[in-house]
Coordinates of C-alpha atoms in Angstrom, one line a residue:
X1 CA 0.0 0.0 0.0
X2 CA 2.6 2.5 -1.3
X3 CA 1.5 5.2 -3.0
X4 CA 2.8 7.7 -5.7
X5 CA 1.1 11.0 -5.2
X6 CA 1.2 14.8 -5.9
X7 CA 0.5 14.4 -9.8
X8 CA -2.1 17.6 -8.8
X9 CA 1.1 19.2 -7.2
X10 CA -0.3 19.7 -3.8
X11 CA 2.4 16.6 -2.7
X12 CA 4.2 18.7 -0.1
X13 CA 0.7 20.0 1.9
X14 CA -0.7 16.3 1.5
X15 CA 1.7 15.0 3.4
X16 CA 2.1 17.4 5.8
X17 CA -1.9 16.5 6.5
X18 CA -1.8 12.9 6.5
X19 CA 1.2 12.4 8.0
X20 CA -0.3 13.8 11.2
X21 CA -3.5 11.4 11.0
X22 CA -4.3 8.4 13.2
X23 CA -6.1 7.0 9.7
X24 CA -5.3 7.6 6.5
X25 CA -7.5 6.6 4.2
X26 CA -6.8 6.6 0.5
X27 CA -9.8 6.1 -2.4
X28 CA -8.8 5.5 -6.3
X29 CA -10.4 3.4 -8.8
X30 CA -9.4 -0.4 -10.0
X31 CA -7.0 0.9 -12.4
X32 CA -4.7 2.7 -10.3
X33 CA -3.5 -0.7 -8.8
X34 CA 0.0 -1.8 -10.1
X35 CA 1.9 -4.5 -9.2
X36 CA 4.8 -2.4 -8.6
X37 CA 5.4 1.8 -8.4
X38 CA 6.8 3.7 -11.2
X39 CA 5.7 3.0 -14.8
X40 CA 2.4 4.0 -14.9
X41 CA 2.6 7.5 -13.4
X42 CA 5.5 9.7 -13.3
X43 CA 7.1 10.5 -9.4
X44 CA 7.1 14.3 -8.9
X45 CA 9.3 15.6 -6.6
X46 CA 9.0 19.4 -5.5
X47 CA 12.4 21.2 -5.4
X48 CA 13.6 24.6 -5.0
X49 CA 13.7 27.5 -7.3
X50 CA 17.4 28.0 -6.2
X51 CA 19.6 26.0 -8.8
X52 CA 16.9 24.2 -9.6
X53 CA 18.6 22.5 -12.9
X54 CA 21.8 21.2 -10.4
X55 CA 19.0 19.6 -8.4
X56 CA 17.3 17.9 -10.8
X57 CA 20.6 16.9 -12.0
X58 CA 21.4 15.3 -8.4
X59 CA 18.2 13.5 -8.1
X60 CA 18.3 11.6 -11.4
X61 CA 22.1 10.6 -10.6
X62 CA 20.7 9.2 -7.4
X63 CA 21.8 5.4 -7.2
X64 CA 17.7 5.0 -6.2
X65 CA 16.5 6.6 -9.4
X66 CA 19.2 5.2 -12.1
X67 CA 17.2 4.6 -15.2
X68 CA 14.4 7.7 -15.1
X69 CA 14.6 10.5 -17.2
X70 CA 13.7 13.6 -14.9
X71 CA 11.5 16.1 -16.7
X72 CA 10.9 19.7 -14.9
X73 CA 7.3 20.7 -14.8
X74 CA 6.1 23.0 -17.3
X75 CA 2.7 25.3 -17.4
X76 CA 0.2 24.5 -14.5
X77 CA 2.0 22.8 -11.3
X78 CA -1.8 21.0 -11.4
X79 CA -1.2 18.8 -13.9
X80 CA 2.2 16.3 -15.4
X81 CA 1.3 17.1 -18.9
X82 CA 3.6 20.3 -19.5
X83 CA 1.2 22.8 -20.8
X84 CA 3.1 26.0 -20.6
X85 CA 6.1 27.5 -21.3
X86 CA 6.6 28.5 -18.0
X87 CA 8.3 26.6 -15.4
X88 CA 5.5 25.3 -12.4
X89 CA 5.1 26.6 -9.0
X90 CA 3.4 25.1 -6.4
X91 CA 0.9 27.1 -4.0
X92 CA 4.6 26.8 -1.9
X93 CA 6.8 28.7 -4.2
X94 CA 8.6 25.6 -5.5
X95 CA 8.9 23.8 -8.7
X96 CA 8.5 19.9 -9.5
X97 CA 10.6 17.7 -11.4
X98 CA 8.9 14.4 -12.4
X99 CA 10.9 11.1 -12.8
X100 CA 9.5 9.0 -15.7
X101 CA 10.6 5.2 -14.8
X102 CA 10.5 2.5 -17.6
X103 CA 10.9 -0.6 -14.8
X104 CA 9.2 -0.4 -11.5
X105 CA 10.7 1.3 -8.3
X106 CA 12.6 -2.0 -6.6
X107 CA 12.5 -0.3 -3.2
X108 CA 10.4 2.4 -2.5
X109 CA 11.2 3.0 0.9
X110 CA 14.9 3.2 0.2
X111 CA 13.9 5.8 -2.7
X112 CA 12.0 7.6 -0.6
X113 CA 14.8 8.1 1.9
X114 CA 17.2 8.8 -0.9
X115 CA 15.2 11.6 -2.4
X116 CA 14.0 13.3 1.2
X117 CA 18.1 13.5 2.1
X118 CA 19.4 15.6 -1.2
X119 CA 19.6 18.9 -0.5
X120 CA 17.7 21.2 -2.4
X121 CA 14.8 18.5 -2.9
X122 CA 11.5 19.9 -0.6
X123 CA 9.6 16.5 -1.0
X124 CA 8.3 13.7 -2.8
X125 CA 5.6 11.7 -4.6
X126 CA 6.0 8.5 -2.6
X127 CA 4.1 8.1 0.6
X128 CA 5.5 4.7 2.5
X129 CA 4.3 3.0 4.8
X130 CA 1.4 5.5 5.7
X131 CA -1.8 3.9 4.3
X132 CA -4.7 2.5 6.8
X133 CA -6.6 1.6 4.1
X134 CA -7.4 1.7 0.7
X135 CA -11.5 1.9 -0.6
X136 CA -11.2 0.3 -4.4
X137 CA -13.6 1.5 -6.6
X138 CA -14.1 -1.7 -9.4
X139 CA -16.5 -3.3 -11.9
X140 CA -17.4 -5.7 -9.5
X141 CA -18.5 -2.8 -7.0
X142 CA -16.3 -1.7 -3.9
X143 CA -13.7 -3.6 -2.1
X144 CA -11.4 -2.8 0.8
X145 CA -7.8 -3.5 1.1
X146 CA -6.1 -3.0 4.7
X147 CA -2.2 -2.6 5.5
X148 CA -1.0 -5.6 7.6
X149 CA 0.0 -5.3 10.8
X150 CA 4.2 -4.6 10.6
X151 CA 5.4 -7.1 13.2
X152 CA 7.5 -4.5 15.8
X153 CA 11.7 -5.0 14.8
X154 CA 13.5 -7.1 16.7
X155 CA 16.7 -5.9 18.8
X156 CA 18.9 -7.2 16.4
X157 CA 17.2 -5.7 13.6
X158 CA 17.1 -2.4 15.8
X159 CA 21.0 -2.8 16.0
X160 CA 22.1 -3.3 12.2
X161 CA 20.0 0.0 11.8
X162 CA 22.1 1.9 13.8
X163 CA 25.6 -0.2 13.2
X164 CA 25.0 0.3 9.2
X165 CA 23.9 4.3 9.6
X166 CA 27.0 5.3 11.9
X167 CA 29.0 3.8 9.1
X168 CA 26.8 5.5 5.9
X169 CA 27.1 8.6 7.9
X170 CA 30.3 9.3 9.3
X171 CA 32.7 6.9 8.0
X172 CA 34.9 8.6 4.4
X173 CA 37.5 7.4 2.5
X174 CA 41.0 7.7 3.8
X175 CA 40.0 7.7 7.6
X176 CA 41.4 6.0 10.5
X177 CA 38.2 4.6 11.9
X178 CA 38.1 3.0 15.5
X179 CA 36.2 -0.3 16.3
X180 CA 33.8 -1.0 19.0
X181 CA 32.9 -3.9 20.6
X182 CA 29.7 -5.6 21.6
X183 CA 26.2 -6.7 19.8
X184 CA 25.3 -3.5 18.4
X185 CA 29.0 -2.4 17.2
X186 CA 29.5 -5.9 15.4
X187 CA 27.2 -4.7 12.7
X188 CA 29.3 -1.4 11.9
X189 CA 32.2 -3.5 11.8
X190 CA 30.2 -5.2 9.0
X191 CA 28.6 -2.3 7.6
X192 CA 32.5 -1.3 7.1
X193 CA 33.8 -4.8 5.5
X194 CA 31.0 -4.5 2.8
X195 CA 31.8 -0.5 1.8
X196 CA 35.7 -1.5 1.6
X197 CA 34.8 -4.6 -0.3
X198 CA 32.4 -2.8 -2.9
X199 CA 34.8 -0.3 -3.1
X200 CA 32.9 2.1 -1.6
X201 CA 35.1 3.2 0.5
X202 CA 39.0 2.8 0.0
X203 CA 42.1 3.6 1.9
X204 CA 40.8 3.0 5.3
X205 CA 42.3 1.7 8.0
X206 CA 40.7 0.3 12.0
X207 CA 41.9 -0.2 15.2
X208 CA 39.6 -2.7 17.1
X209 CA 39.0 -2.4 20.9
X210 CA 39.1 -6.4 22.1
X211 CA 40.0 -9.4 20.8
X212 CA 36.7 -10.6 19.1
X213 CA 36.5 -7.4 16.9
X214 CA 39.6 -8.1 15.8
X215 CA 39.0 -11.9 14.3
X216 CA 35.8 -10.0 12.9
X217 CA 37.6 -7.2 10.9
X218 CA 40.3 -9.9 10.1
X219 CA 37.5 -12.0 8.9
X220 CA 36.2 -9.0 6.5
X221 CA 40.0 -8.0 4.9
X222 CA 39.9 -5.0 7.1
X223 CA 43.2 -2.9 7.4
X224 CA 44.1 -3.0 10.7
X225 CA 46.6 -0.6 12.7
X226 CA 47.4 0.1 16.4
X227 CA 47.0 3.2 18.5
X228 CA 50.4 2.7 18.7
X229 CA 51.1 3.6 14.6
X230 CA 47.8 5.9 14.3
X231 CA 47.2 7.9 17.9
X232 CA 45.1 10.1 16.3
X233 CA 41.6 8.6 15.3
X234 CA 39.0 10.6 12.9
X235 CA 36.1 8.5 14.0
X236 CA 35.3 5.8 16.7
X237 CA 31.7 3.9 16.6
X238 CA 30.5 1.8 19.7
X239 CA 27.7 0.7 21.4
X240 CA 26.9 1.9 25.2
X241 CA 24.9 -0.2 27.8
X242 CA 23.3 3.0 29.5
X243 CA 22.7 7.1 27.8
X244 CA 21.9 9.5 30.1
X245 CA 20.3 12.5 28.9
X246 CA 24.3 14.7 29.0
X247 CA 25.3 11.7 26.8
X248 CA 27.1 10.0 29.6
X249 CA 27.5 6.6 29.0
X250 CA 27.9 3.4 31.2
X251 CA 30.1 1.0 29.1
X252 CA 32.1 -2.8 29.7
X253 CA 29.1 -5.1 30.0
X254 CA 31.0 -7.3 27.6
X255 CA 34.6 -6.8 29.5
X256 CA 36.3 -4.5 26.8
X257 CA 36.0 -1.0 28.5
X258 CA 39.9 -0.1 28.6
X259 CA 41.0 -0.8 24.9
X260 CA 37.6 1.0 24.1
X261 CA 38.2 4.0 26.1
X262 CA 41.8 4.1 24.9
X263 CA 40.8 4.2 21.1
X264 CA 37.5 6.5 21.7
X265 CA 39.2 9.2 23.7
X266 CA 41.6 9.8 20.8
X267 CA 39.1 9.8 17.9
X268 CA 37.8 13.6 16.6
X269 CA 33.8 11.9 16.5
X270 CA 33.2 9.3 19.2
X271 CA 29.6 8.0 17.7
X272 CA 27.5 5.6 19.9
X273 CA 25.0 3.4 18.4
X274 CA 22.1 2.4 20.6
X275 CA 18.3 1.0 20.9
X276 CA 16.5 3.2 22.5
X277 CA 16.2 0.4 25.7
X278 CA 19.8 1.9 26.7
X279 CA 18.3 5.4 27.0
X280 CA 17.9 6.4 30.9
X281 CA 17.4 9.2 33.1
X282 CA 20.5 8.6 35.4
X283 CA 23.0 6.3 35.2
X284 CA 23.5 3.1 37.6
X285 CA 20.3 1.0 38.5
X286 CA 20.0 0.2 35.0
X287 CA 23.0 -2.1 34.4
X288 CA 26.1 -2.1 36.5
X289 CA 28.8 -0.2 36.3
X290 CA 32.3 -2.6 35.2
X291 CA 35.3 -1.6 37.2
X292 CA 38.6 -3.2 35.6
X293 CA 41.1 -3.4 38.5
X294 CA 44.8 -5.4 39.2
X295 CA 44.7 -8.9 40.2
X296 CA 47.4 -8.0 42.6
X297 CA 45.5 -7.8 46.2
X298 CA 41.8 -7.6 44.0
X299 CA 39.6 -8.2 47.3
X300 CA 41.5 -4.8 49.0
X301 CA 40.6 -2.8 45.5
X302 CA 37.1 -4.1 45.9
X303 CA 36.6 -3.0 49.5
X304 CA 38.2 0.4 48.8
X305 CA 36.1 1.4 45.5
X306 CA 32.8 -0.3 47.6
X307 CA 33.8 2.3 50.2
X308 CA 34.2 5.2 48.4
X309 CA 31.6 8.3 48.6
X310 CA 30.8 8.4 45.1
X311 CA 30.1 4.7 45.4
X312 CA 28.2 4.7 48.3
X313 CA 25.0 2.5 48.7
X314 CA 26.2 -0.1 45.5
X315 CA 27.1 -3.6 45.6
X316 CA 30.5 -4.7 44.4
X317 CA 30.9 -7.6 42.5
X318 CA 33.7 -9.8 41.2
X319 CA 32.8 -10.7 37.4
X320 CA 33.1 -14.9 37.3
X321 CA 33.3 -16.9 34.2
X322 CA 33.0 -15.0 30.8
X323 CA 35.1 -11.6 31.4
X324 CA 32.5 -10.9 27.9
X325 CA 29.4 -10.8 30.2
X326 CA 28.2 -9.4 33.5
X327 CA 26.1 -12.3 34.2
X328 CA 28.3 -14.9 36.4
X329 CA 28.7 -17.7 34.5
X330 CA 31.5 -20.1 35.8
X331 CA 33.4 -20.6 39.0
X332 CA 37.1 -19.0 37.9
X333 CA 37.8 -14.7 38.1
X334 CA 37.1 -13.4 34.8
X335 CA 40.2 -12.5 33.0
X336 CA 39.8 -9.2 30.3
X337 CA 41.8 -9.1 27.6
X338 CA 44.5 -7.3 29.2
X339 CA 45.2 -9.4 32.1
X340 CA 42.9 -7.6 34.8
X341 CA 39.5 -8.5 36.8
X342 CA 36.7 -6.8 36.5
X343 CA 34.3 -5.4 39.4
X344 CA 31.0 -4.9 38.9
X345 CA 28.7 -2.1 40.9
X346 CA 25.0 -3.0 41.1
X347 CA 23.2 0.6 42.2
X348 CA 19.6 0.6 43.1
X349 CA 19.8 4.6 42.9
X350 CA 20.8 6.9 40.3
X351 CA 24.3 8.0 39.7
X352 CA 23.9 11.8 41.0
X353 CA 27.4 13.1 39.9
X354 CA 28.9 10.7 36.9
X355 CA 32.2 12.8 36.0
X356 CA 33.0 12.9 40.0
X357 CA 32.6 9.6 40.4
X358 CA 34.6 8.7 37.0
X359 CA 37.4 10.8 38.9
X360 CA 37.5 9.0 42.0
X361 CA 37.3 5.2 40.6
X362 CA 39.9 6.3 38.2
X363 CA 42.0 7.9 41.6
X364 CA 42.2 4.8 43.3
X365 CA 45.3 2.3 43.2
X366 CA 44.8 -0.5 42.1
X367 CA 42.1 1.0 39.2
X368 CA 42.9 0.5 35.3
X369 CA 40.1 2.2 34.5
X370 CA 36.1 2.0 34.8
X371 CA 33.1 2.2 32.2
X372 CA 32.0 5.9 32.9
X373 CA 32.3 7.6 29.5
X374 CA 32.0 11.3 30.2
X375 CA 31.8 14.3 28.2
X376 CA 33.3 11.9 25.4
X377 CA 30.3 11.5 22.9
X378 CA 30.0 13.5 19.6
X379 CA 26.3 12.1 18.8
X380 CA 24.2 8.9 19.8
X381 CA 22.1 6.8 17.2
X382 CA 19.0 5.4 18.5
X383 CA 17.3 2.9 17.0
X384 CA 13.4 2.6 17.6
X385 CA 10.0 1.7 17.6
X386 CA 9.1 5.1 15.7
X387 CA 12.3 4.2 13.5
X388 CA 15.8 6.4 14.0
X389 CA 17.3 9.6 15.5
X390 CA 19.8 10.9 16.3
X391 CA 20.9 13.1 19.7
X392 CA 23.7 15.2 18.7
X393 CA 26.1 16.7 22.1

């Protein structure tokens, strides 16, 4: 139930309208049904008057539109029969260029994105994944076809969403680009072996955060480098396990937080990639906060960060089994990557100062380092139900 409107030019103020509306009910005749979008009625998309030719230039090179030949509007903005030689404007001061496809529109949605993201371009023609309902005039009388019910995404799905976008967005040719670890950052680590394999991307080269990422970039033919070549990152992309609303972040949940604070505290855009479950009004209760600490005397550290002000109130923890997940799950210390133990703090209560506790865990001997990212983040993706946004610092 896709639709390809605006052929009267009012596309911009229709969708403004039914955008807003619980319902949205659309009503055509039998034979404006088509297997698939595209040949049978030109896609109009309204433009600016500013430089309009470049535009329409840039929206038939789109990779979405290849194959259309993109006609400006001439004559009355009511009709796609150029009747004029005038250029059209719309009751909004704007002109239309409509794209004449030969072989149906293969992904609408995608298109739709494509077209709404080129600058210069107002709107478009297509209207996704809006329909309620569609009242079918025909020779047989009236019928009506409902949309089905979208079954909500799953986590995963929510995660390759933002994993793939971080990389489409802020990953460019000839950066040094550093490599989360976790669920969520596994798919921009994928996202980035398929851009360097298509070509898409060249000269690029990673510095992964643990172990596992590694074997996974290795697994893709991804350049690798350490900080210890390349201390100067352009971008780093990870997930989080908690967002506050300053962007504070509670990261380590899967045992990595030292090699990922190393890399992310050198990169120019530190981009976090989240659903929007991790989102939270203060940090702590939430999921706990991973202290990495020496093996040397562990049980003394423990006692001492247990008892410190900031700290005051959690339960301290010793991570068993998997250092890879806060959830004891065998009867030996968890070992990180580096050699150290971890120490988990369970809070019932909100974190009420993040940065001074961050500066007290980090003051204490015996401390590597702990899973309080503050005042680090550039911009958070969130993935949800409503689909994604992004929270810029």
């Amino acid at each position: 139930l896709n639709l390809v409107k605006g052929g009267g030019g009012a596309l911009l103020r229709e969708k403004m309208v039914e955008v807003c509306a619980d319902k949205f009910i659309v009503i055509v005749d039998e034979s404006k049904l088509c297997e698939g979008l595209g040949p049978g009625f030109p896609l109009p998309v309204e433009i600016t008057p500013f430089c309009h030719e470049h535009t329409l230039r840039t929206v038939a090179a789109l990779p979405s539109c290849a194959g259309s030949d993109a006609i400006l509007r001439m004559g009355s903005s009511s009709s796609n029969v150029n009747d004029g030689d005038e250029i059209a404007v719309t009751d909004n001061g704007n002109y239309i260029v409509d794209l004449h496809f030969k072989e149906p529109i293969s992904d609408a949605p995608t298109m739709a994105t494509e077209l709404k993201n080129t600058v210069g371009v107002v709107d478009h023609g297509l209207f996704c994944d809006m329909t309620t309902a569609v009242i079918i005039a025909g020779s047989d009388g009236i019928s009506v076809k409902e949309a089905e019910a979208k079954a909500p995404l799953s986590q995963d799905e929510l995660k390759k969403m933002v994993g793939y976008k971080s990389v489409d967005d802020y990953v460019e040719s000839g950066m040094v680009v550093g490599l989360g670890t976790g669920s969520t950052a596994y798919y921009a680590v994928e996202r980035l072996g398929q851009k360097l394999k298509s070509g898409e991307l060249k000269d690029i080269v990673a510095i992964p955060t643990s172990v596992r990422t590694k074997e996974q970039a290795e697994s893709l033919d991804i350049p690798l480098v350490t900080l210890d070549t390349h201390s100067k990152l352009d971008v780093a992309i990870d997930g989080a396990d908690e967002v506050d609303p300053d962007l504070n972040l509670v990261k380590g949940g899967g045992g990595a937080l030292l090699r990922e604070k190393m890399v992310e505290v050198c990169a120019d855009k530190f981009i976090v990639i989240v659903d929007e479950s991790k989102l939270c009004d203060g940090l702590g209760p939430g999921f706990p906060l991973p202290v990495e600490i020496t093996p040397f005397c562990h049980e003394h550290t423990l006692k001492l960060i247990a008892n410190l002000p900031t700290c005051a109130g959690c339960d301290a923890v010793l991570r068993m089994g998997s250092s890879s997940s806060n959830v004891n799950d065998g009867d030996e210390i968890a070992v990180t990557d580096n050699g150290n133990y971890i120490v988990d703090l369970h809070f019932t209560e909100a974190i009420k100062d993040a940065p001074g506790m961050a500066d007290e865990l980090k003051n204490t001997v015996g401390v590597v380092d702990h899973g309080l990212f503050c005042d680090m983040t550039t911009a958070v993706i969130i993935a949800g139900s409503d689909g994604i946004s992004v929270k810029e610092a």
